[in-house]
Amino acid sequence: MEGKVLCTGIRHRSLPEKYVRPESERPKLTEISDCEDVPVVDLGSGDKSQINQQIGDACRLFGFFQVINHGVSADAVEEMMKVAEEFFKLPVEEKMKFYSEDPSKTMRLSTSFNVQKETVHNWRDYLRLHCWPLEQFAPEWPSEPSSFKEVVSRYIEEVRALGLRLEEAIAESLGLERNCIKDTLGEQGQHMAINYYPPCPEPELTYGLPGHTDPNALTILLQDLHVCGLQVLIKGRWVAVKPYPNAFVINIGDQLQALSNGIYKSVWHRAVVNADKPRISVASFLCPADDAVISAPPPLTADGSTAVYRSFTYPEYYKKFWSRNLDQEHCMELFRN
Ligand code: OGA
Ligand code: NI
C-alpha cells in the first residue's frame, strides 16, 4: 500500500518507469514561455462594467483569468496553504488510512489521476474532499493536523462566496440575468483537490497532471506562490501561468462551456513538476447540483443559433469523464448535438 503514494518523505533518485512518458508526449520544458495573456482582474476596482468586460474577454479568448482584491482574506489563504503542507508532512502510515482509488469516494488521498484507467502515472498525490454542505462533509475529513477542519471550512466558505460572485459576473458578461447561471446550476456542490507535487528527479519526462479540462462549472485555484507549474494551452501553445501575489487563478470548466453554448471555453491545462522543490496547489471546484439540467439558457439560442450541446445532468457527465483517461478528446465532444 505505502508504495503507492509519492508523499513518503523519501527523495527519488531516478524516475520510475511507470511515470515515463513516450518521447512524443513529453512536456518540452525548455520551449515553454511565460504567459502574457491571462489577465489579472482587479475585483476591488469598483468599475463593474469594466470588470465584467475583462472577465468576458478572458473567458472567450483563454478560458482563464486571475483575480486580485477578491475578498478572500489573506489569513484564510495563508492558513490553508500551511495546513495543506502539514498534512502532506504527516507520517505516511497516517495518511494511508485515507488512500483510495475509487473516484466516487467523498474523501480520499490518492495519487496520479485515474490509477485504474491510465497507462502512465503522474507525479502527483492529492487529497480530494467533497466540501459542501460543510456540516455534511467536514466530519469525515482528516482530524490531523488538528486545525485541518476549522481552517479548511473557513477557506471553503470564503472561496465559495468568491465563486458565486464570479458566476454572477460571468452571467452578466454573457448578457444574461445576473443570477441566471447560479439558478441553472442549483445548490452547487463544492469539491477540493489539495495537490502535492514532490520534487521529481526527471521532470522533463513526466507530468504532475497531464493536459486536461476541468469537468465542473468553475475552478478557483490557489497556486504555490514560490513554485511554478501551471501551464495553459493558448493558441495551440503551452504557456506557463506564473504565480501572481495574492491572486487566484480562475478557469471555466466544462459545465460553463456548455451553459455558455460554447462561447466560453473550458481550456486544456496541465501541471509540470520540477527537480528542486515540492509544489502545492489547492483547487476548489464548484459543481452543478445533481438534478440541475445543463443546457444553454434561451437568450443564448434566441437568435436562431442552435444549442451546441444536448442537455444532460452533472452525474451523467461526471461518469463519462472518469471513465476516460485524461488526455483523450475533450469530454464535451461526447455531448455535442
Ligand atoms: C486541477 C489542476 C493545476 C495545478 O487540480 O484540476 O488543474 O496547478 N491543477 O495544480
Ligand atoms: Ni484542472
XYZ file of C-alpha atoms and ligand atoms in Angstrom:
348
model
C 0.000 0.000 0.000
C 2.630 2.535 1.054
C 4.498 2.216 -2.225
C 1.524 3.811 -3.947
C 1.885 7.409 -2.848
C 4.775 9.748 -3.543
C 4.481 11.713 -0.301
C 6.598 9.313 1.733
C 9.299 11.847 2.511
C 11.841 9.820 0.578
C 13.525 11.555 -2.354
C 13.541 9.500 -5.514
C 16.893 9.248 -7.243
C 15.547 8.344 -10.656
C 12.151 8.405 -12.294
C 10.432 5.011 -12.026
C 9.497 3.533 -15.402
C 5.754 3.800 -14.900
C 5.968 7.615 -14.853
C 7.980 7.950 -18.068
C 6.009 9.379 -20.997
C 6.770 8.316 -24.544
C 9.033 10.803 -26.294
C 6.237 12.482 -28.290
C 4.156 13.219 -25.191
C 6.775 14.925 -23.033
C 6.365 18.497 -21.795
C 9.328 20.068 -23.687
C 10.023 22.293 -20.702
C 12.765 24.345 -22.340
C 10.367 25.568 -25.041
C 7.735 26.974 -22.677
C 7.383 30.734 -22.405
C 5.637 32.708 -19.713
C 2.056 33.603 -20.374
C 1.489 37.268 -21.121
C -2.174 36.960 -21.969
C -4.131 35.630 -18.999
C -5.340 38.902 -17.472
C -5.251 39.881 -13.832
C -8.664 41.320 -12.986
C -8.881 43.672 -10.017
C -12.228 42.863 -8.405
C -11.776 45.739 -5.985
C -11.605 48.426 -8.649
C -15.292 49.338 -8.315
C -15.852 49.614 -12.064
C -18.307 46.775 -12.553
C -18.815 47.094 -16.269
C -15.080 47.107 -16.866
C -14.642 44.065 -14.618
C -17.382 42.190 -16.494
C -15.826 43.154 -19.806
C -12.386 41.894 -18.743
C -13.833 38.673 -17.414
C -15.922 38.122 -20.549
C -12.979 38.718 -22.888
C -10.760 36.389 -20.856
C -13.386 33.603 -20.785
C -13.924 33.828 -24.535
C -10.291 34.012 -25.534
C -8.426 31.978 -22.916
C -10.918 30.293 -20.567
C -8.621 31.557 -17.793
C -8.085 34.715 -15.758
C -6.653 35.716 -12.397
C -8.306 37.820 -9.726
C -6.896 40.117 -7.065
C -8.708 42.035 -4.320
C -11.084 39.087 -4.442
C -12.444 39.270 -0.910
C -10.888 36.030 0.381
C -8.833 37.066 3.379
C -5.052 36.754 3.230
C -5.236 34.967 6.519
C -7.564 32.231 5.276
C -5.301 31.675 2.265
C -2.126 31.519 4.307
C -3.613 29.104 6.828
C -4.974 26.906 4.054
C -1.541 26.572 2.451
C 0.049 25.884 5.799
C -2.369 23.142 6.778
C -2.006 21.567 3.306
C 1.750 21.457 3.748
C 1.397 19.997 7.241
C -0.991 17.312 6.028
C 1.446 16.018 3.423
C 4.228 16.034 6.026
C 2.322 13.582 8.245
C 3.805 10.089 8.567
C 2.868 8.014 5.555
C 1.085 5.361 7.692
C -1.188 8.084 8.992
C -2.033 9.333 5.508
C -2.557 5.857 4.049
C -5.698 5.486 6.158
C -7.299 7.819 3.629
C -5.951 6.154 0.494
C -8.411 5.116 -2.199
C -8.515 4.752 -5.977
C -12.314 4.945 -6.123
C -13.411 8.304 -7.648
C -16.865 8.003 -6.084
C -15.434 8.325 -2.538
C -16.251 11.698 -0.985
C -12.913 11.917 0.844
C -9.714 10.245 -0.228
C -5.985 10.530 -0.593
C -4.884 9.332 -3.964
C -2.095 9.605 -6.450
C -1.610 10.422 -10.139
C -5.034 10.976 -11.776
C -7.034 7.856 -12.521
C -4.850 4.986 -11.407
C -7.384 2.385 -12.578
C -7.547 3.669 -16.163
C -4.235 5.276 -17.053
C -1.224 3.576 -18.601
C 1.403 6.100 -17.442
C 1.225 7.613 -13.958
C 1.623 11.252 -12.945
C 3.944 12.764 -10.371
C 1.209 13.955 -8.029
C -0.533 12.969 -4.814
C -3.782 14.623 -3.864
C -6.297 14.799 -1.108
C -9.756 15.132 -2.558
C -12.639 16.351 -0.433
C -16.299 16.911 -1.020
C -16.958 20.149 0.835
C -20.495 21.402 0.554
C -22.669 21.440 2.591
C -19.927 21.752 5.207
C -21.882 20.110 8.015
C -22.379 17.027 5.863
C -18.782 16.525 4.788
C -16.451 18.188 7.314
C -16.910 15.409 9.907
C -15.255 12.873 7.581
C -12.165 14.991 6.837
C -8.781 14.273 8.422
C -8.532 15.385 12.036
C -4.757 15.674 11.760
C -3.346 18.332 11.608
C -5.657 19.309 14.440
C -6.647 22.618 12.832
C -7.479 20.977 9.486
C -11.286 21.037 9.690
C -11.512 24.561 11.020
C -9.008 26.061 8.589
C -10.375 24.262 5.552
C -14.000 25.097 6.461
C -13.257 28.783 6.655
C -11.316 28.748 3.409
C -14.131 26.907 1.645
C -16.770 29.387 2.766
C -14.752 32.371 1.636
C -13.837 30.807 -1.693
C -17.450 29.828 -2.292
C -18.568 33.440 -1.900
C -15.951 34.461 -4.463
C -17.031 31.713 -6.859
C -20.702 32.680 -6.695
C -19.823 36.309 -7.251
C -17.757 35.349 -10.293
C -20.650 33.303 -11.670
C -22.789 36.440 -11.464
C -20.166 38.451 -13.337
C -19.821 35.674 -15.918
C -23.606 35.620 -16.435
C -23.700 39.381 -16.927
C -20.749 39.244 -19.286
C -22.815 36.889 -21.472
C -25.718 39.322 -21.446
C -27.693 37.078 -19.084
C -29.568 37.900 -15.894
C -27.161 38.215 -13.008
C -28.465 35.072 -11.274
C -29.045 33.010 -14.399
C -26.006 30.726 -14.091
C -26.392 30.262 -10.353
C -30.084 29.448 -10.752
C -29.421 26.934 -13.511
C -26.695 25.184 -11.503
C -28.929 24.870 -8.419
C -27.475 24.390 -4.939
C -23.918 23.811 -6.109
C -21.622 21.202 -4.744
C -18.045 22.121 -3.947
C -15.033 19.839 -4.116
C -11.432 20.466 -3.306
C -8.216 18.892 -4.519
C -5.170 19.607 -2.433
C -2.405 18.739 -4.862
C 1.082 17.795 -3.761
C 3.801 17.532 -6.387
C 7.038 16.247 -4.845
C 10.407 17.183 -6.349
C 10.857 14.983 -9.395
C 14.216 13.532 -10.464
C 13.444 13.849 -14.196
C 10.748 16.478 -14.673
C 11.161 16.597 -18.441
C 9.923 13.011 -18.772
C 6.612 13.249 -16.932
C 3.717 15.405 -15.664
C 2.224 16.377 -12.358
C -1.092 16.462 -14.177
C -1.222 15.911 -17.933
C -3.322 18.173 -20.160
C -6.983 18.104 -19.125
C -10.072 20.251 -18.883
C -11.963 20.548 -15.606
C -15.310 18.710 -15.652
C -17.042 21.037 -13.152
C -18.505 24.538 -13.609
C -15.870 26.923 -12.229
C -12.418 26.299 -10.737
C -10.664 28.564 -8.259
C -7.008 27.642 -7.990
C -4.636 28.726 -5.288
C -1.104 28.333 -6.612
C 2.051 27.922 -4.606
C 3.478 31.425 -4.559
C 7.072 30.296 -4.934
C 6.994 27.333 -7.295
C 5.744 27.443 -10.893
C 3.930 24.543 -12.503
C 0.632 25.525 -14.115
C 0.565 25.697 -17.909
C -2.331 26.576 -20.188
C -2.869 25.819 -23.863
C -3.262 29.160 -25.628
C -3.435 29.414 -29.414
C -2.016 25.925 -29.736
C 0.994 26.580 -27.477
C 1.595 25.647 -23.854
C 2.416 28.695 -21.731
C 3.281 28.985 -18.040
C 0.949 30.911 -15.734
C 3.354 32.261 -13.146
C 2.092 32.677 -9.597
C 0.858 36.226 -9.037
C 0.936 37.573 -5.468
C -2.397 37.395 -3.637
C -4.220 36.118 -6.719
C -6.419 33.161 -7.566
C -6.365 31.572 -10.976
C -9.906 31.113 -12.258
C -10.904 28.820 -15.071
C -14.063 27.933 -16.913
C -14.953 24.257 -16.530
C -16.850 22.053 -18.957
C -20.237 22.900 -17.400
C -19.839 26.623 -18.072
C -18.669 25.857 -21.590
C -21.969 24.004 -22.063
C -24.080 26.687 -20.345
C -22.494 29.446 -22.442
C -23.330 27.456 -25.575
C -19.628 27.073 -26.296
C -18.919 30.822 -26.238
C -16.708 30.436 -23.180
C -14.057 27.762 -23.297
C -13.048 25.064 -20.869
C -9.401 25.144 -21.845
C -6.700 22.462 -21.635
C -4.241 22.969 -18.845
C -1.632 20.864 -17.085
C 0.830 20.905 -14.211
C 4.514 20.223 -14.722
C 6.968 19.313 -11.989
C 10.485 20.366 -11.088
C 13.600 18.794 -9.649
C 14.110 21.096 -6.678
C 11.042 21.875 -4.684
C 7.724 20.347 -3.772
C 4.748 22.306 -5.081
C 1.319 22.556 -3.501
C -1.826 23.840 -5.147
C -5.369 23.947 -3.836
C -8.110 23.652 -6.431
C -11.714 24.436 -5.472
C -14.377 23.211 -7.841
C -17.953 24.464 -7.987
C -20.201 21.753 -9.422
C -23.842 21.731 -10.568
C -26.447 20.214 -8.270
C -27.148 16.608 -9.256
C -30.639 17.372 -10.558
C -29.732 20.568 -12.449
C -30.325 20.251 -16.175
C -27.358 21.688 -18.026
C -28.284 23.401 -21.271
C -27.683 26.843 -22.748
C -30.332 29.278 -21.445
C -32.812 30.592 -24.066
C -31.212 34.056 -24.559
C -28.087 32.359 -25.931
C -30.012 30.430 -28.552
C -32.764 33.014 -29.204
C -31.209 34.436 -32.357
C -31.815 31.158 -34.151
C -28.438 29.659 -33.286
C -28.945 26.105 -32.133
C -27.812 24.598 -28.858
C -24.307 23.255 -29.410
C -24.692 20.539 -26.779
C -27.542 18.271 -25.776
C -28.841 18.709 -22.240
C -27.508 16.489 -19.502
C -27.030 16.301 -15.754
C -23.731 16.503 -13.930
C -23.804 12.916 -12.608
C -24.187 11.739 -16.201
C -21.296 13.940 -17.320
C -19.059 13.053 -14.400
C -19.424 9.343 -15.018
C -18.300 9.790 -18.611
C -15.408 11.995 -17.509
C -13.984 9.460 -15.077
C -14.473 6.535 -17.426
C -11.903 8.038 -19.783
C -8.239 8.704 -19.489
C -7.319 12.377 -19.105
C -5.544 13.083 -22.342
C -8.289 11.980 -24.696
C -10.552 14.270 -26.719
C -12.476 16.991 -24.873
C -15.194 15.234 -22.879
C -17.704 17.902 -24.039
C -17.424 16.469 -27.552
C -19.367 13.429 -26.366
C -22.352 15.730 -25.694
C -22.354 17.683 -28.958
C -25.717 17.907 -30.718
C -6.545 20.651 -11.152
C -5.465 21.450 -11.791
C -3.377 22.643 -11.615
C -2.273 22.862 -10.651
O -6.380 20.269 -9.971
O -7.553 20.392 -11.847
O -5.574 21.743 -12.958
O -1.508 23.775 -10.911
N -4.398 21.826 -11.063
O -2.152 22.135 -9.682
Ni -7.531 21.308 -13.711
